[in-house]
Amino acid sequence: MITAGAVEALRVIEEITGEKEANCIGYCIGGTLLAATQAYYVAKRQKSHVKSATYMATIIDFENPGSLGVFINEPVINGLETLNNQFGYFDGRQLAVTFSLLRENTLYWNYYIENYLKGKEPSDFDILYWNSDGTNIPAKIHNFLLRNLYLNNELISPNAVKVNGVGLNLSRVKTPSFFIATQEDHIALWDTSFRGADYLGGESTLVLGESGHVAGIVNPPSRNKYGCYTNTAKFENTKQWLDGTEYHPESWWLRWQAWVTPYAGEQVPARALGNAQYPMIEAAPGRYVLVNLF
């Protein structure tokens, strides 16, 4: 995920555009990957290609993994590892069912009753359509996430996680970061998400949005359906931070735009897509999004 994924992507970006740094965004486990990638740059004594880091509903400290904690124990993880190693991947359909059962009344039984028993057609809802777009996960990645992160919580311990023989130490990451968490998130609890900032060495900005893991993050500024809370004062615990917050009725995206603008640099003309070494394959969004697991 780190060397063949994030590091390679940033290298190719530089080759195509000439830009040596990027303002990076990581959503959910993608944010965990973003933090680990920066720690890898430091461990390799390489210049980081990440100018600013935005963490959306991200867990770095897995001590309290929210509702998923009911599945985090040795027998369950042993069983999943056996299944993953047998097939070489974790089926995205199983992952979708797992997350649905965490909110069984609204994400499982509701559709069983209304659609299957009553025969009603589900209403068009872009977020639920996106939410049902499952992806298979390679066995090695899924096993690592379950055991090393969720069960053993190794990422927050200096040098416990090693990539290509070098240990990762989050405290050496000095990149400025922006954490956006949401109040009703049951996958990445907002206070757990904010605790991740304690392990990074750079300056962090924390914003708490309304709603949950998906709707609270998507929340386009054009609608301003959900507001957000901010607090720049120092705090000893997340309750103290919440008690001192200021509420804003607009989407958190506006707060993020103001934060990231100083790191954005000057505008440049639209670039040609790809280059001779990395030619464009096809127009976005590509054929991959048409592949269906069901």
Tab-separated table of C-alpha atoms in Angstrom:
chain	number	residue	atom	x	y	z
A	1	MET	CA	0.000	0.000	0.000
A	2	ILE	CA	2.777	2.436	0.887
A	3	THR	CA	5.622	1.867	-1.558
A	4	ALA	CA	3.703	0.398	-4.513
A	5	GLY	CA	0.695	2.628	-3.888
A	6	ALA	CA	1.049	6.073	-2.336
A	7	VAL	CA	4.804	6.580	-2.840
A	8	GLU	CA	4.642	5.408	-6.441
A	9	ALA	CA	1.620	7.611	-7.166
A	10	LEU	CA	3.388	10.702	-5.829
A	11	ARG	CA	6.485	9.827	-7.863
A	12	VAL	CA	4.458	9.578	-11.068
A	13	ILE	CA	2.679	12.852	-10.291
A	14	GLU	CA	6.061	14.553	-10.080
A	15	GLU	CA	7.215	13.000	-13.349
A	16	ILE	CA	4.102	14.133	-15.194
A	17	THR	CA	3.638	17.585	-13.668
A	18	GLY	CA	7.057	18.500	-12.323
A	19	GLU	CA	5.488	19.216	-8.920
A	20	LYS	CA	7.581	17.838	-6.072
A	21	GLU	CA	4.860	18.161	-3.428
A	22	ALA	CA	1.137	17.543	-3.258
A	23	ASN	CA	-1.652	18.494	-0.894
A	24	CYS	CA	-2.878	15.018	0.003
A	25	ILE	CA	-6.239	13.830	1.299
A	26	GLY	CA	-6.878	10.476	2.950
A	27	TYR	CA	-10.395	9.212	3.667
A	28	CYS	CA	-10.948	6.588	6.396
A	29	ILE	CA	-8.246	3.908	6.085
A	30	GLY	CA	-6.760	6.016	3.277
A	31	GLY	CA	-5.872	8.570	5.947
A	32	THR	CA	-4.094	5.874	7.928
A	33	LEU	CA	-2.135	5.091	4.761
A	34	LEU	CA	-1.326	8.790	4.296
A	35	ALA	CA	0.126	9.080	7.809
A	36	ALA	CA	2.163	5.894	7.368
A	37	THR	CA	3.460	7.061	3.977
A	38	GLN	CA	4.825	10.262	5.474
A	39	ALA	CA	6.479	8.293	8.275
A	40	TYR	CA	8.058	6.104	5.596
A	41	TYR	CA	9.573	9.141	3.845
A	42	VAL	CA	11.088	10.234	7.164
A	43	ALA	CA	12.404	6.759	7.956
A	44	LYS	CA	14.077	6.559	4.540
A	45	ARG	CA	15.479	10.062	5.059
A	46	GLN	CA	13.786	11.196	1.893
A	47	LYS	CA	12.106	14.533	1.334
A	48	SER	CA	8.383	14.143	1.875
A	49	HIS	CA	6.245	14.722	-1.210
A	50	VAL	CA	3.305	15.661	1.029
A	51	LYS	CA	2.965	19.420	1.528
A	52	SER	CA	-0.198	19.213	3.624
A	53	ALA	CA	-2.214	16.251	4.864
A	54	THR	CA	-5.991	16.129	5.258
A	55	TYR	CA	-7.459	13.254	7.253
A	56	MET	CA	-11.151	12.547	6.705
A	57	ALA	CA	-12.807	10.272	9.295
A	58	THR	CA	-9.421	8.624	9.854
A	59	ILE	CA	-8.216	6.318	12.610
A	60	ILE	CA	-4.527	6.354	13.527
A	61	ASP	CA	-4.894	5.159	17.127
A	62	PHE	CA	-6.959	1.945	16.954
A	63	GLU	CA	-7.464	1.502	20.702
A	64	ASN	CA	-11.188	2.227	20.255
A	65	PRO	CA	-12.252	1.215	16.724
A	66	GLY	CA	-15.921	2.048	17.243
A	67	SER	CA	-18.632	-0.459	16.390
A	68	LEU	CA	-16.131	-2.590	14.481
A	69	GLY	CA	-14.631	-3.484	17.839
A	70	VAL	CA	-17.182	-6.307	18.215
A	71	PHE	CA	-15.300	-8.170	15.468
A	72	ILE	CA	-11.787	-7.424	16.738
A	73	ASN	CA	-10.649	-10.466	18.683
A	74	GLU	CA	-8.232	-13.333	18.113
A	75	PRO	CA	-10.764	-16.047	17.072
A	76	VAL	CA	-12.508	-13.838	14.510
A	77	ILE	CA	-9.275	-12.502	13.047
A	78	ASN	CA	-7.785	-16.002	12.883
A	79	GLY	CA	-10.828	-17.150	10.938
A	80	LEU	CA	-10.678	-14.206	8.542
A	81	GLU	CA	-6.960	-14.697	7.939
A	82	THR	CA	-7.586	-18.352	7.058
A	83	LEU	CA	-10.347	-17.342	4.652
A	84	ASN	CA	-8.237	-14.570	3.104
A	85	ASN	CA	-5.243	-16.831	2.595
A	86	GLN	CA	-7.434	-19.478	0.997
A	87	PHE	CA	-8.923	-17.157	-1.632
A	88	GLY	CA	-6.190	-14.524	-1.850
A	89	TYR	CA	-8.580	-11.662	-1.098
A	90	PHE	CA	-11.399	-10.555	1.203
A	91	ASP	CA	-14.700	-10.394	-0.657
A	92	GLY	CA	-16.069	-6.860	-0.855
A	93	ARG	CA	-19.605	-8.192	-0.488
A	94	GLN	CA	-18.769	-9.553	2.950
A	95	LEU	CA	-17.321	-6.212	3.921
A	96	ALA	CA	-20.514	-4.463	2.799
A	97	VAL	CA	-22.644	-6.810	4.913
A	98	THR	CA	-20.333	-6.292	7.898
A	99	PHE	CA	-20.787	-2.526	7.806
A	100	SER	CA	-24.537	-2.851	7.230
A	101	LEU	CA	-24.923	-5.072	10.299
A	102	LEU	CA	-23.263	-2.409	12.436
A	103	ARG	CA	-26.407	-0.335	11.820
A	104	GLU	CA	-28.763	-3.223	11.200
A	105	ASN	CA	-32.052	-1.354	11.608
A	106	THR	CA	-31.293	1.372	9.069
A	107	LEU	CA	-28.825	-0.358	6.748
A	108	TYR	CA	-30.062	-3.949	6.738
A	109	TRP	CA	-33.548	-4.722	8.053
A	110	ASN	CA	-35.016	-1.535	6.630
A	111	TYR	CA	-34.272	-2.669	3.076
A	112	TYR	CA	-35.273	-6.266	3.786
A	113	ILE	CA	-38.695	-5.117	4.969
A	114	GLU	CA	-39.375	-2.277	2.541
A	115	ASN	CA	-37.846	-3.752	-0.625
A	116	TYR	CA	-37.969	-7.543	-0.227
A	117	LEU	CA	-41.115	-8.060	1.860
A	118	LYS	CA	-43.153	-5.075	0.684
A	119	GLY	CA	-41.802	-5.033	-2.864
A	120	LYS	CA	-41.051	-1.322	-2.901
A	121	GLU	CA	-38.353	0.098	-5.142
A	122	PRO	CA	-35.571	1.861	-3.208
A	123	SER	CA	-35.432	5.600	-3.784
A	124	ASP	CA	-32.515	7.026	-5.752
A	125	PHE	CA	-29.868	8.103	-3.279
A	126	ASP	CA	-26.358	8.773	-4.530
A	127	ILE	CA	-24.624	8.179	-1.185
A	128	LEU	CA	-26.233	4.766	-0.672
A	129	TYR	CA	-25.369	3.862	-4.271
A	130	TRP	CA	-21.751	4.749	-3.581
A	131	ASN	CA	-21.872	2.955	-0.227
A	132	SER	CA	-22.938	-0.287	-1.937
A	133	ASP	CA	-20.021	-0.178	-4.396
A	134	GLY	CA	-17.884	-2.822	-2.711
A	135	THR	CA	-14.252	-3.595	-3.511
A	136	ASN	CA	-12.296	-6.780	-2.911
A	137	ILE	CA	-9.252	-6.356	-0.647
A	138	PRO	CA	-5.997	-8.303	-1.211
A	139	ALA	CA	-5.412	-10.872	1.523
A	140	LYS	CA	-2.067	-9.464	2.745
A	141	ILE	CA	-3.489	-5.966	3.095
A	142	HIS	CA	-6.623	-7.088	4.902
A	143	ASN	CA	-4.654	-9.373	7.244
A	144	PHE	CA	-2.261	-6.531	8.087
A	145	LEU	CA	-5.082	-4.087	8.780
A	146	LEU	CA	-6.898	-6.533	11.033
A	147	ARG	CA	-3.983	-7.861	13.072
A	148	ASN	CA	-1.308	-5.172	13.065
A	149	LEU	CA	-3.594	-2.158	13.270
A	150	TYR	CA	-7.028	-3.056	14.637
A	151	LEU	CA	-5.938	-5.816	17.020
A	152	ASN	CA	-2.379	-4.853	18.022
A	153	ASN	CA	-2.590	-1.072	17.390
A	154	GLU	CA	1.035	-1.031	16.226
A	155	LEU	CA	1.082	2.154	14.166
A	156	ILE	CA	1.192	4.453	17.199
A	157	SER	CA	4.207	2.608	18.654
A	158	PRO	CA	7.499	3.909	17.199
A	159	ASN	CA	9.156	1.390	14.863
A	160	ALA	CA	6.577	-1.346	15.548
A	161	VAL	CA	5.475	-1.251	11.913
A	162	LYS	CA	8.296	-1.795	9.433
A	163	VAL	CA	8.176	-1.175	5.682
A	164	ASN	CA	11.092	-2.406	3.572
A	165	GLY	CA	13.096	-2.884	6.756
A	166	VAL	CA	12.623	0.621	8.191
A	167	GLY	CA	10.465	1.410	11.221
A	168	LEU	CA	7.700	4.021	11.092
A	169	ASN	CA	7.613	6.762	13.717
A	170	LEU	CA	4.633	9.124	13.367
A	171	SER	CA	6.092	11.674	15.777
A	172	ARG	CA	8.753	12.530	13.185
A	173	VAL	CA	6.109	13.591	10.651
A	174	LYS	CA	6.083	17.412	10.694
A	175	THR	CA	3.593	18.047	7.868
A	176	PRO	CA	0.692	20.361	8.785
A	177	SER	CA	-2.517	18.364	9.048
A	178	PHE	CA	-6.270	18.921	8.981
A	179	PHE	CA	-8.539	16.438	10.770
A	180	ILE	CA	-12.236	16.351	9.917
A	181	ALA	CA	-14.351	13.916	11.929
A	182	THR	CA	-18.133	13.634	12.254
A	183	GLN	CA	-20.347	13.442	15.341
A	184	GLU	CA	-22.378	10.358	14.438
A	185	ASP	CA	-19.585	8.338	12.837
A	186	HIS	CA	-19.779	4.764	14.161
A	187	ILE	CA	-16.805	3.516	12.104
A	188	ALA	CA	-14.244	6.164	13.048
A	189	LEU	CA	-15.405	7.761	16.306
A	190	TRP	CA	-14.713	11.474	16.251
A	191	ASP	CA	-12.718	11.537	19.488
A	192	THR	CA	-10.687	8.536	18.333
A	193	SER	CA	-9.992	10.301	15.045
A	194	PHE	CA	-8.825	13.456	16.816
A	195	ARG	CA	-6.476	11.439	19.051
A	196	GLY	CA	-4.513	10.567	15.931
A	197	ALA	CA	-3.242	14.144	15.823
A	198	ASP	CA	-1.444	13.568	19.143
A	199	TYR	CA	0.951	11.120	17.499
A	200	LEU	CA	1.987	13.388	14.614
A	201	GLY	CA	4.741	15.950	15.033
A	202	GLY	CA	3.285	18.749	12.932
A	203	GLU	CA	0.628	21.369	13.647
A	204	SER	CA	-2.931	19.997	13.471
A	205	THR	CA	-6.288	21.676	12.881
A	206	LEU	CA	-9.389	19.855	14.144
A	207	VAL	CA	-12.926	20.296	12.809
A	208	LEU	CA	-15.978	18.309	13.851
A	209	GLY	CA	-18.803	17.971	11.344
A	210	GLU	CA	-22.384	16.931	11.882
A	211	SER	CA	-23.886	13.635	10.630
A	212	GLY	CA	-21.911	10.434	9.992
A	213	HIS	CA	-19.055	8.656	8.225
A	214	VAL	CA	-20.233	9.295	4.655
A	215	ALA	CA	-22.935	11.975	4.593
A	216	GLY	CA	-21.075	14.190	7.044
A	217	ILE	CA	-17.932	14.115	4.916
A	218	VAL	CA	-19.591	14.522	1.494
A	219	ASN	CA	-21.805	17.424	2.709
A	220	PRO	CA	-21.361	19.799	-0.284
A	221	PRO	CA	-21.088	23.519	0.521
A	222	SER	CA	-23.768	24.260	-2.087
A	223	ARG	CA	-26.325	22.623	0.222
A	224	ASN	CA	-24.858	23.254	3.680
A	225	LYS	CA	-27.038	20.469	5.044
A	226	TYR	CA	-24.770	19.938	8.033
A	227	GLY	CA	-22.724	22.454	10.016
A	228	CYS	CA	-19.468	22.005	11.905
A	229	TYR	CA	-17.655	22.831	15.152
A	230	THR	CA	-14.214	24.385	15.602
A	231	ASN	CA	-11.931	25.094	18.538
A	232	THR	CA	-8.347	26.313	18.248
A	233	ALA	CA	-7.611	26.393	21.993
A	234	LYS	CA	-5.300	23.846	23.577
A	235	PHE	CA	-7.091	21.026	25.364
A	236	GLU	CA	-6.345	18.056	27.602
A	237	ASN	CA	-9.109	15.769	26.350
A	238	THR	CA	-11.734	15.714	23.612
A	239	LYS	CA	-14.572	16.560	26.027
A	240	GLN	CA	-12.788	19.765	26.929
A	241	TRP	CA	-12.296	20.474	23.222
A	242	LEU	CA	-16.009	19.912	22.506
A	243	ASP	CA	-17.143	22.082	25.421
A	244	GLY	CA	-15.146	25.003	24.020
A	245	THR	CA	-16.219	24.718	20.388
A	246	GLU	CA	-17.859	27.321	18.200
A	247	TYR	CA	-20.665	26.151	15.921
A	248	HIS	CA	-20.787	27.128	12.250
A	249	PRO	CA	-23.926	26.451	10.176
A	250	GLU	CA	-21.979	26.014	6.934
A	251	SER	CA	-20.256	22.894	5.580
A	252	TRP	CA	-16.833	22.019	6.962
A	253	TRP	CA	-15.474	22.179	3.390
A	254	LEU	CA	-15.356	25.962	3.628
A	255	ARG	CA	-13.166	25.713	6.729
A	256	TRP	CA	-10.896	23.273	4.922
A	257	GLN	CA	-10.660	25.515	1.853
A	258	ALA	CA	-9.465	28.408	4.003
A	259	TRP	CA	-6.941	26.107	5.698
A	260	VAL	CA	-5.477	24.529	2.558
A	261	THR	CA	-5.316	27.687	0.394
A	262	PRO	CA	-1.926	28.858	1.754
A	263	TYR	CA	-0.436	25.499	0.735
A	264	ALA	CA	-2.010	25.465	-2.714
A	265	GLY	CA	0.481	27.760	-4.472
A	266	GLU	CA	-0.255	29.747	-7.599
A	267	GLN	CA	-2.802	28.602	-10.143
A	268	VAL	CA	-1.407	27.122	-13.319
A	269	PRO	CA	-2.971	26.532	-16.734
A	270	ALA	CA	-4.728	23.206	-17.212
A	271	ARG	CA	-2.150	20.509	-17.840
A	272	ALA	CA	-2.235	17.881	-20.550
A	273	LEU	CA	-3.174	14.492	-19.154
A	274	GLY	CA	-0.291	12.069	-18.822
A	275	ASN	CA	2.900	12.102	-20.894
A	276	ALA	CA	4.809	9.844	-23.270
A	277	GLN	CA	5.841	7.486	-20.463
A	278	TYR	CA	2.468	7.538	-18.735
A	279	PRO	CA	-0.151	7.975	-21.482
A	280	MET	CA	-3.798	8.497	-20.625
A	281	ILE	CA	-5.669	5.183	-20.825
A	282	GLU	CA	-9.221	6.461	-21.208
A	283	ALA	CA	-11.560	9.198	-20.042
A	284	ALA	CA	-12.631	9.321	-16.409
A	285	PRO	CA	-14.110	7.573	-14.571
A	286	GLY	CA	-12.792	4.583	-16.569
A	287	ARG	CA	-14.036	1.037	-16.963
A	288	TYR	CA	-13.224	-0.009	-13.407
A	289	VAL	CA	-16.284	1.722	-11.949
A	290	LEU	CA	-18.537	-0.416	-14.144
A	291	VAL	CA	-17.316	-3.681	-12.605
A	292	ASN	CA	-19.937	-5.090	-10.257
A	293	LEU	CA	-19.307	-7.670	-7.539
A	294	PHE	CA	-22.944	-8.753	-7.434
